[in-house]
Coordinates of C-alpha atoms in Angstrom, one line a residue:
M13 CA -7.9 -17.6 -13.6
Y14 CA -5.2 -18.3 -11.0
K15 CA -6.0 -21.3 -8.9
F16 CA -5.7 -20.8 -5.2
T17 CA -4.7 -23.6 -2.8
E18 CA -7.3 -24.8 -0.3
E19 CA -5.4 -22.9 2.5
Q20 CA -5.4 -19.7 0.5
I21 CA -9.2 -20.1 -0.2
M22 CA -9.7 -20.5 3.6
I23 CA -7.7 -17.3 4.2
R24 CA -9.5 -15.4 1.5
D25 CA -12.9 -16.4 3.0
M26 CA -11.8 -15.5 6.5
V27 CA -10.4 -12.1 5.5
R28 CA -13.6 -11.4 3.4
E29 CA -15.8 -12.1 6.4
F30 CA -13.5 -10.1 8.7
T31 CA -13.5 -7.1 6.2
K32 CA -17.3 -7.2 5.9
N33 CA -17.9 -7.2 9.6
E34 CA -15.0 -5.2 11.0
I35 CA -13.3 -3.1 8.3
E36 CA -16.0 -1.8 5.9
P37 CA -18.3 -0.4 8.6
I38 CA -15.6 2.0 9.9
D39 CA -14.1 3.2 6.6
K40 CA -16.6 6.0 6.2
A41 CA -16.1 7.1 9.8
M42 CA -12.4 7.4 9.3
D43 CA -13.0 9.5 6.2
E44 CA -15.4 11.8 7.9
T45 CA -12.9 13.0 10.5
L46 CA -10.9 14.7 7.7
S47 CA -7.6 14.1 9.4
F48 CA -6.3 10.8 10.8
N49 CA -8.4 9.4 13.7
M50 CA -6.1 7.6 16.2
E51 CA -9.0 6.2 18.2
V52 CA -10.5 4.4 15.2
Y53 CA -7.1 3.3 14.0
E54 CA -6.3 1.6 17.3
Q55 CA -9.5 -0.4 17.1
V56 CA -8.6 -1.6 13.6
H57 CA -5.0 -2.3 14.5
A58 CA -6.0 -4.5 17.5
K59 CA -8.3 -6.5 15.3
L60 CA -5.6 -7.0 12.7
I61 CA -3.3 -8.3 15.4
E62 CA -6.0 -10.6 16.8
T63 CA -6.6 -12.2 13.4
G64 CA -2.8 -12.7 12.8
L65 CA -2.9 -10.7 9.5
M66 CA -0.1 -8.3 10.4
G67 CA 2.5 -11.0 9.9
I68 CA 0.7 -13.5 7.8
H69 CA 3.4 -13.4 5.0
L70 CA 6.4 -13.6 7.3
P71 CA 8.3 -16.9 7.8
E72 CA 7.1 -19.1 10.6
Q73 CA 10.6 -19.1 12.1
Y74 CA 10.1 -15.4 12.9
G75 CA 6.6 -15.9 14.3
G76 CA 4.8 -15.1 11.1
G77 CA 2.1 -17.1 9.2
G78 CA 4.4 -18.5 6.6
G79 CA 2.4 -17.2 3.7
D80 CA 3.9 -16.2 0.3
A81 CA 3.4 -13.2 -2.0
I82 CA 0.1 -14.6 -3.3
T83 CA -1.3 -15.0 0.3
S84 CA -0.3 -11.5 1.2
Q85 CA -2.1 -10.1 -1.9
I86 CA -5.2 -12.1 -1.1
V87 CA -5.3 -10.3 2.3
V88 CA -4.7 -6.8 0.8
N89 CA -7.2 -7.4 -2.0
E90 CA -10.0 -8.5 0.3
I91 CA -9.4 -5.7 2.8
A92 CA -9.4 -3.1 0.0
K93 CA -12.9 -4.2 -0.7
G94 CA -13.9 -2.7 2.6
S95 CA -11.2 0.0 3.1
A96 CA -8.5 1.1 0.7
S97 CA -6.9 3.1 3.6
I98 CA -6.4 0.0 5.8
A99 CA -5.2 -2.0 2.8
L100 CA -2.6 0.8 2.1
Y101 CA -1.6 0.7 5.8
L102 CA -0.8 -3.0 5.6
D103 CA 1.0 -2.5 2.3
A104 CA 3.2 0.2 3.7
N105 CA 3.9 -1.8 6.8
W106 CA 5.0 -4.9 4.8
L107 CA 7.0 -2.7 2.4
A108 CA 9.2 -1.6 5.2
A109 CA 9.4 -4.8 7.2
D110 CA 10.2 -6.8 4.0
M111 CA 13.4 -4.7 3.6
I112 CA 14.6 -6.4 6.7
L113 CA 13.3 -9.8 5.6
E114 CA 15.0 -9.6 2.2
H115 CA 18.2 -7.7 3.0
G116 CA 18.7 -7.6 6.8
S117 CA 21.3 -9.6 8.8
E118 CA 20.1 -12.6 10.7
E119 CA 20.5 -10.7 13.9
Q120 CA 18.2 -8.0 12.5
K121 CA 15.7 -10.6 11.4
Q122 CA 15.7 -12.3 14.8
K123 CA 15.2 -8.9 16.5
Y124 CA 12.6 -7.1 14.3
L125 CA 10.6 -9.7 12.3
P126 CA 9.0 -11.3 15.4
L127 CA 8.0 -7.8 16.4
A128 CA 6.4 -7.2 13.0
A129 CA 4.5 -10.5 13.3
Q130 CA 3.3 -9.5 16.7
G131 CA 1.8 -6.3 15.3
K132 CA 4.5 -3.7 15.6
V133 CA 4.1 -1.2 12.8
F134 CA 6.8 -0.3 10.3
A135 CA 7.1 2.6 7.8
F136 CA 9.1 3.1 4.6
G137 CA 10.9 6.5 4.6
L138 CA 12.3 7.5 1.2
T139 CA 10.3 10.6 0.0
E140 CA 11.4 14.1 0.9
A141 CA 9.8 17.5 0.3
S142 CA 12.3 18.1 -2.6
A143 CA 12.8 14.4 -3.7
G144 CA 9.8 12.3 -4.6
S145 CA 10.1 10.8 -8.0
D146 CA 13.8 11.7 -8.0
A147 CA 14.6 9.3 -5.2
A148 CA 18.4 9.6 -5.8
G149 CA 18.0 13.3 -4.9
I150 CA 17.3 12.9 -1.3
R151 CA 19.1 15.2 1.1
S152 CA 19.0 13.3 4.4
V153 CA 22.5 12.5 5.4
A154 CA 23.9 9.8 7.8
V155 CA 27.6 10.5 8.7
K156 CA 29.6 7.6 9.9
Q157 CA 31.4 8.1 13.3
E158 CA 34.7 6.7 14.6
D159 CA 32.8 4.1 16.7
G160 CA 31.0 2.8 13.6
S161 CA 27.7 4.5 14.4
Y162 CA 26.0 7.1 12.2
I163 CA 24.5 10.5 12.9
L164 CA 21.4 11.1 10.9
N165 CA 20.1 14.6 9.9
G166 CA 17.4 15.7 7.4
G167 CA 13.7 14.8 7.1
K168 CA 11.1 13.0 5.1
A169 CA 7.6 13.9 3.8
W170 CA 4.5 12.0 2.9
I171 CA 5.5 8.9 4.8
T172 CA 2.6 6.4 5.1
N173 CA 2.2 5.0 8.7
S174 CA 4.3 7.8 10.2
G175 CA 2.8 8.8 13.5
V176 CA 1.7 5.3 14.2
A177 CA 4.8 3.4 13.3
D178 CA 7.1 1.8 15.9
Y179 CA 10.0 1.6 13.5
Y180 CA 11.0 3.6 10.4
L181 CA 13.2 2.3 7.6
I182 CA 15.0 5.5 6.6
M183 CA 17.0 6.0 3.4
A184 CA 19.8 8.6 3.8
K185 CA 23.0 9.5 2.0
T186 CA 26.1 8.0 3.4
D187 CA 28.1 9.3 0.4
P188 CA 26.5 12.5 -0.8
N189 CA 28.7 12.5 -4.0
A190 CA 27.8 9.0 -5.2
G191 CA 24.2 9.7 -6.3
A192 CA 22.0 6.6 -6.0
K193 CA 25.0 4.5 -5.0
G194 CA 25.6 6.7 -2.0
I195 CA 22.3 5.8 -0.2
S196 CA 22.0 3.4 2.8
V197 CA 19.0 2.2 4.8
F198 CA 18.7 2.5 8.6
I199 CA 16.2 1.3 11.2
V200 CA 15.0 4.2 13.4
P201 CA 12.7 3.5 16.4
K202 CA 9.9 5.9 17.1
D203 CA 11.4 7.0 20.4
A204 CA 14.9 7.8 18.9
E205 CA 16.3 11.0 20.4
G206 CA 16.2 13.7 17.7
L207 CA 13.2 12.2 15.8
T208 CA 10.3 14.7 15.4
I209 CA 7.0 13.6 13.9
G210 CA 4.8 16.2 12.4
K211 CA 1.1 16.6 12.4
F212 CA -1.2 14.3 10.5
E213 CA -1.8 15.5 7.0
H214 CA -5.3 16.6 5.9
K215 CA -5.6 14.6 2.6
M216 CA -8.0 14.3 -0.3
G217 CA -8.5 10.6 0.4
M218 CA -7.0 7.6 2.1
R219 CA -7.8 9.3 5.4
G220 CA -7.7 6.1 7.4
S221 CA -3.9 5.8 6.8
A222 CA -1.6 8.0 8.7
T223 CA 0.7 10.4 6.9
C224 CA 3.1 12.8 8.5
E225 CA 6.4 14.6 8.0
L226 CA 9.5 13.4 9.8
S227 CA 12.5 15.5 11.0
F228 CA 15.9 14.1 12.1
D229 CA 18.2 16.1 14.3
N230 CA 21.5 14.4 15.1
I231 CA 19.9 10.9 15.6
R232 CA 22.6 8.4 16.5
I233 CA 22.1 5.0 14.8
P234 CA 24.2 2.0 15.7
E235 CA 25.9 0.3 12.8
S236 CA 23.9 -2.9 13.7
D237 CA 20.8 -1.0 12.5
R238 CA 22.0 -0.4 9.0
V239 CA 20.2 -2.7 6.6
G240 CA 22.5 -4.2 4.0
R241 CA 25.9 -2.9 3.2
E242 CA 26.6 0.8 2.9
G243 CA 25.5 2.2 -0.4
L244 CA 23.0 -0.5 -1.2
G245 CA 20.0 1.5 0.0
F246 CA 18.6 2.6 -3.3
K247 CA 18.6 -0.9 -4.7
V248 CA 17.0 -2.2 -1.5
A249 CA 14.3 0.4 -1.8
M250 CA 13.6 -0.3 -5.5
I251 CA 13.3 -4.1 -4.9
A252 CA 10.9 -3.4 -2.0
L253 CA 8.8 -1.1 -4.2
D254 CA 8.5 -3.9 -6.8
G255 CA 6.5 -5.9 -4.3
A256 CA 4.6 -2.9 -3.0
R257 CA 3.4 -2.1 -6.5
I258 CA 1.7 -5.4 -6.7
S259 CA -0.2 -4.4 -3.5
I260 CA -1.3 -1.2 -5.2
G261 CA -2.8 -3.4 -8.0
S262 CA -4.6 -5.5 -5.4
I263 CA -6.0 -2.3 -3.7
A264 CA -7.1 -0.9 -7.1
H265 CA -8.9 -4.2 -7.9
G266 CA -10.6 -4.4 -4.6
L267 CA -11.6 -0.8 -4.5
S268 CA -13.0 -1.0 -8.1
Q269 CA -15.0 -4.1 -7.3
H270 CA -16.5 -2.5 -4.2
A271 CA -17.5 0.6 -6.3
M272 CA -19.0 -1.6 -9.0
E273 CA -21.1 -3.6 -6.6
I274 CA -22.7 -0.4 -5.3
A275 CA -23.3 0.9 -8.9
K276 CA -24.7 -2.5 -10.0
A277 CA -27.2 -2.6 -7.1
Y278 CA -28.2 1.0 -7.9
A279 CA -28.6 0.2 -11.6
N280 CA -30.9 -2.7 -10.8
E281 CA -33.1 -0.7 -8.3
R282 CA -33.2 2.8 -9.8
T283 CA -36.0 3.2 -12.4
T284 CA -36.6 6.0 -15.0
F285 CA -39.4 6.1 -17.5
G286 CA -40.8 2.9 -16.2
K287 CA -37.7 0.6 -16.3
P288 CA -34.5 0.1 -14.3
I289 CA -31.6 2.2 -15.6
K290 CA -29.6 -1.0 -16.4
A291 CA -31.9 -1.5 -19.3
Y292 CA -30.5 1.5 -21.1
Q293 CA -27.5 0.9 -23.3
G294 CA -25.8 4.0 -22.1
V295 CA -25.6 2.6 -18.6
A296 CA -25.2 -1.1 -19.5
F297 CA -22.2 -0.4 -21.7
K298 CA -20.4 1.3 -18.7
F299 CA -20.5 -2.0 -16.9
A300 CA -19.1 -3.8 -19.9
D301 CA -16.1 -1.5 -19.9
M302 CA -15.7 -1.6 -16.2
Y303 CA -15.9 -5.4 -16.0
A304 CA -13.2 -5.8 -18.7
K305 CA -10.9 -3.5 -16.8
L306 CA -11.6 -5.4 -13.5
R307 CA -10.9 -8.7 -15.2
A308 CA -7.6 -7.4 -16.6
M309 CA -6.5 -6.1 -13.2
E310 CA -7.3 -9.4 -11.5
L311 CA -5.3 -11.4 -14.0
M312 CA -2.3 -9.1 -13.7
V313 CA -2.3 -9.1 -9.9
W314 CA -2.1 -12.9 -9.6
E315 CA 0.3 -13.4 -12.4
T316 CA 2.7 -10.8 -11.0
A317 CA 2.3 -12.1 -7.4
E318 CA 3.1 -15.6 -8.6
L319 CA 6.4 -14.2 -10.2
K320 CA 7.3 -12.7 -6.8
A321 CA 6.3 -15.9 -4.9
N322 CA 8.6 -17.9 -7.2
G323 CA 11.5 -15.6 -6.7
K324 CA 11.5 -14.3 -10.3
K325 CA 12.2 -10.7 -11.3
H326 CA 9.0 -8.7 -11.7
T327 CA 10.0 -5.1 -11.9
V328 CA 8.4 -4.4 -15.3
E329 CA 5.4 -6.5 -14.6
A330 CA 4.7 -4.8 -11.2
A331 CA 5.2 -1.4 -12.8
S332 CA 2.8 -2.2 -15.6
L333 CA 0.3 -3.5 -13.1
K334 CA 0.4 -0.4 -11.0
L335 CA 0.4 1.9 -14.0
M336 CA -2.8 0.4 -15.5
S337 CA -4.7 -0.7 -12.4
S338 CA -4.4 2.8 -10.8
L339 CA -5.7 4.4 -14.0
W340 CA -8.5 1.9 -14.4
C341 CA -9.5 2.1 -10.8
K342 CA -9.9 5.9 -11.0
E343 CA -11.9 5.5 -14.2
I344 CA -14.2 2.8 -12.7
C345 CA -14.9 4.9 -9.6
D346 CA -15.6 7.9 -11.9
E347 CA -18.1 5.9 -14.0
C348 CA -19.8 4.5 -10.8
I349 CA -20.4 8.0 -9.7
Q350 CA -21.9 8.7 -13.1
V351 CA -24.2 5.7 -12.8
L352 CA -25.5 7.0 -9.5
G353 CA -25.9 10.5 -10.9
G354 CA -26.6 13.1 -8.1
N355 CA -26.5 10.4 -5.5
G356 CA -23.0 9.4 -6.7
Y357 CA -21.9 12.9 -5.7
S358 CA -23.3 12.5 -2.2
A359 CA -21.1 11.1 0.6
E360 CA -24.1 8.9 1.7
F361 CA -23.5 6.5 -1.2
N362 CA -19.8 6.1 -0.6
V363 CA -18.5 6.0 -4.2
E364 CA -17.3 9.7 -4.1
R365 CA -15.0 8.6 -1.3
F366 CA -13.7 5.7 -3.4
Y367 CA -12.9 8.1 -6.2
R368 CA -10.9 10.3 -3.8
D369 CA -9.1 7.2 -2.4
A370 CA -8.3 6.0 -5.9
K371 CA -6.4 9.1 -6.9
L372 CA -3.6 8.3 -4.5
L373 CA -2.9 5.0 -6.3
E374 CA -1.6 7.0 -9.3
I375 CA 0.9 8.8 -7.0
G376 CA 2.1 6.6 -4.2
E377 CA 4.8 3.9 -4.6
G378 CA 5.9 5.6 -7.8
T379 CA 3.9 8.0 -9.9
S380 CA 2.4 6.9 -13.2
E381 CA 4.9 9.1 -15.0
I382 CA 7.8 7.3 -13.4
L383 CA 6.3 3.9 -14.1
R384 CA 5.9 4.8 -17.8
M385 CA 9.7 5.5 -17.8
V386 CA 10.3 2.1 -16.1
V387 CA 8.1 0.2 -18.6
S388 CA 9.1 2.0 -21.7
G389 CA 12.8 1.9 -20.9
A390 CA 12.7 -1.9 -20.3
Y391 CA 10.7 -2.6 -23.4
L392 CA 12.7 -0.4 -25.8
A393 CA 15.9 -1.9 -24.5
Q394 CA 15.0 -5.4 -25.5

């Protein structure tokens, strides 16, 4: 197993306690509102700022905690054991802010990263109603003006953190005829003239994370708010998604572990025919399979996070991790419902909520079908 440093163990224990006391108790409340609950979100956001977790992985020179990719995954993993929604919220926030960290100018880093460390929220804007898996097919367009600024038109769909974000990292075509090489990235503040934010989506799960549509109507963006050179946007987005897919693995592991703990307690307490149900092979073997999947997820998370922390390429490893962890998490949550029987189908016992949350992991940050293309293409090309 991966060996954490003493500092990382301290962070893990702190986040674990914080999650148990502050995050887990409100996860069910967020789900029960059906749509996103701004009041509950603001309580959570304030607590995350107070603990310094919002910017824990950002460099100290920009006001962050100075943690690496392993530290950030410790945070996401522990929070996911209490709320997959809040863990996803952090993942999406870091996904967007990291684009500035990795590809922004020093001026942009000095301006925006301290804001991220202080708790300002960022959102990653790539997906559109007609361009999800086919990211190069986006239709939002940013036309360059004589003064160097850009005029942005178009829209985005299914953007995590939209509606609560202070800044959006938006991908748009600057050369509509160049395909993936014609996409650029722009920073758009929430109060930009011409930005319209739609209603909060009513979703199957992950209801504690905000999801809205965005519409752009002649938004003027200064050239200083373009991240990276013109035409580099698709590459910037794909590099950012490599890191975000590790976070999905961390969420899958944390969510699976939480579901298994509930099922384990139930299997020990519930009796039929005079003995606890854990004594029956049909139940016990479920835990053997679930534990094996949980163990595999854990090893893959830390191995892939270490690659990122050491600056090594991890595209295939992150894709493999997300592909399998999202599948295993859904399967584990399904089996935990089965262990609880009728109670598993009841909202009172929580695992049905975990199953609904788990499904998103097979869709967001690249569908399982796309990830199979990434992994198979890389392997077969060797």
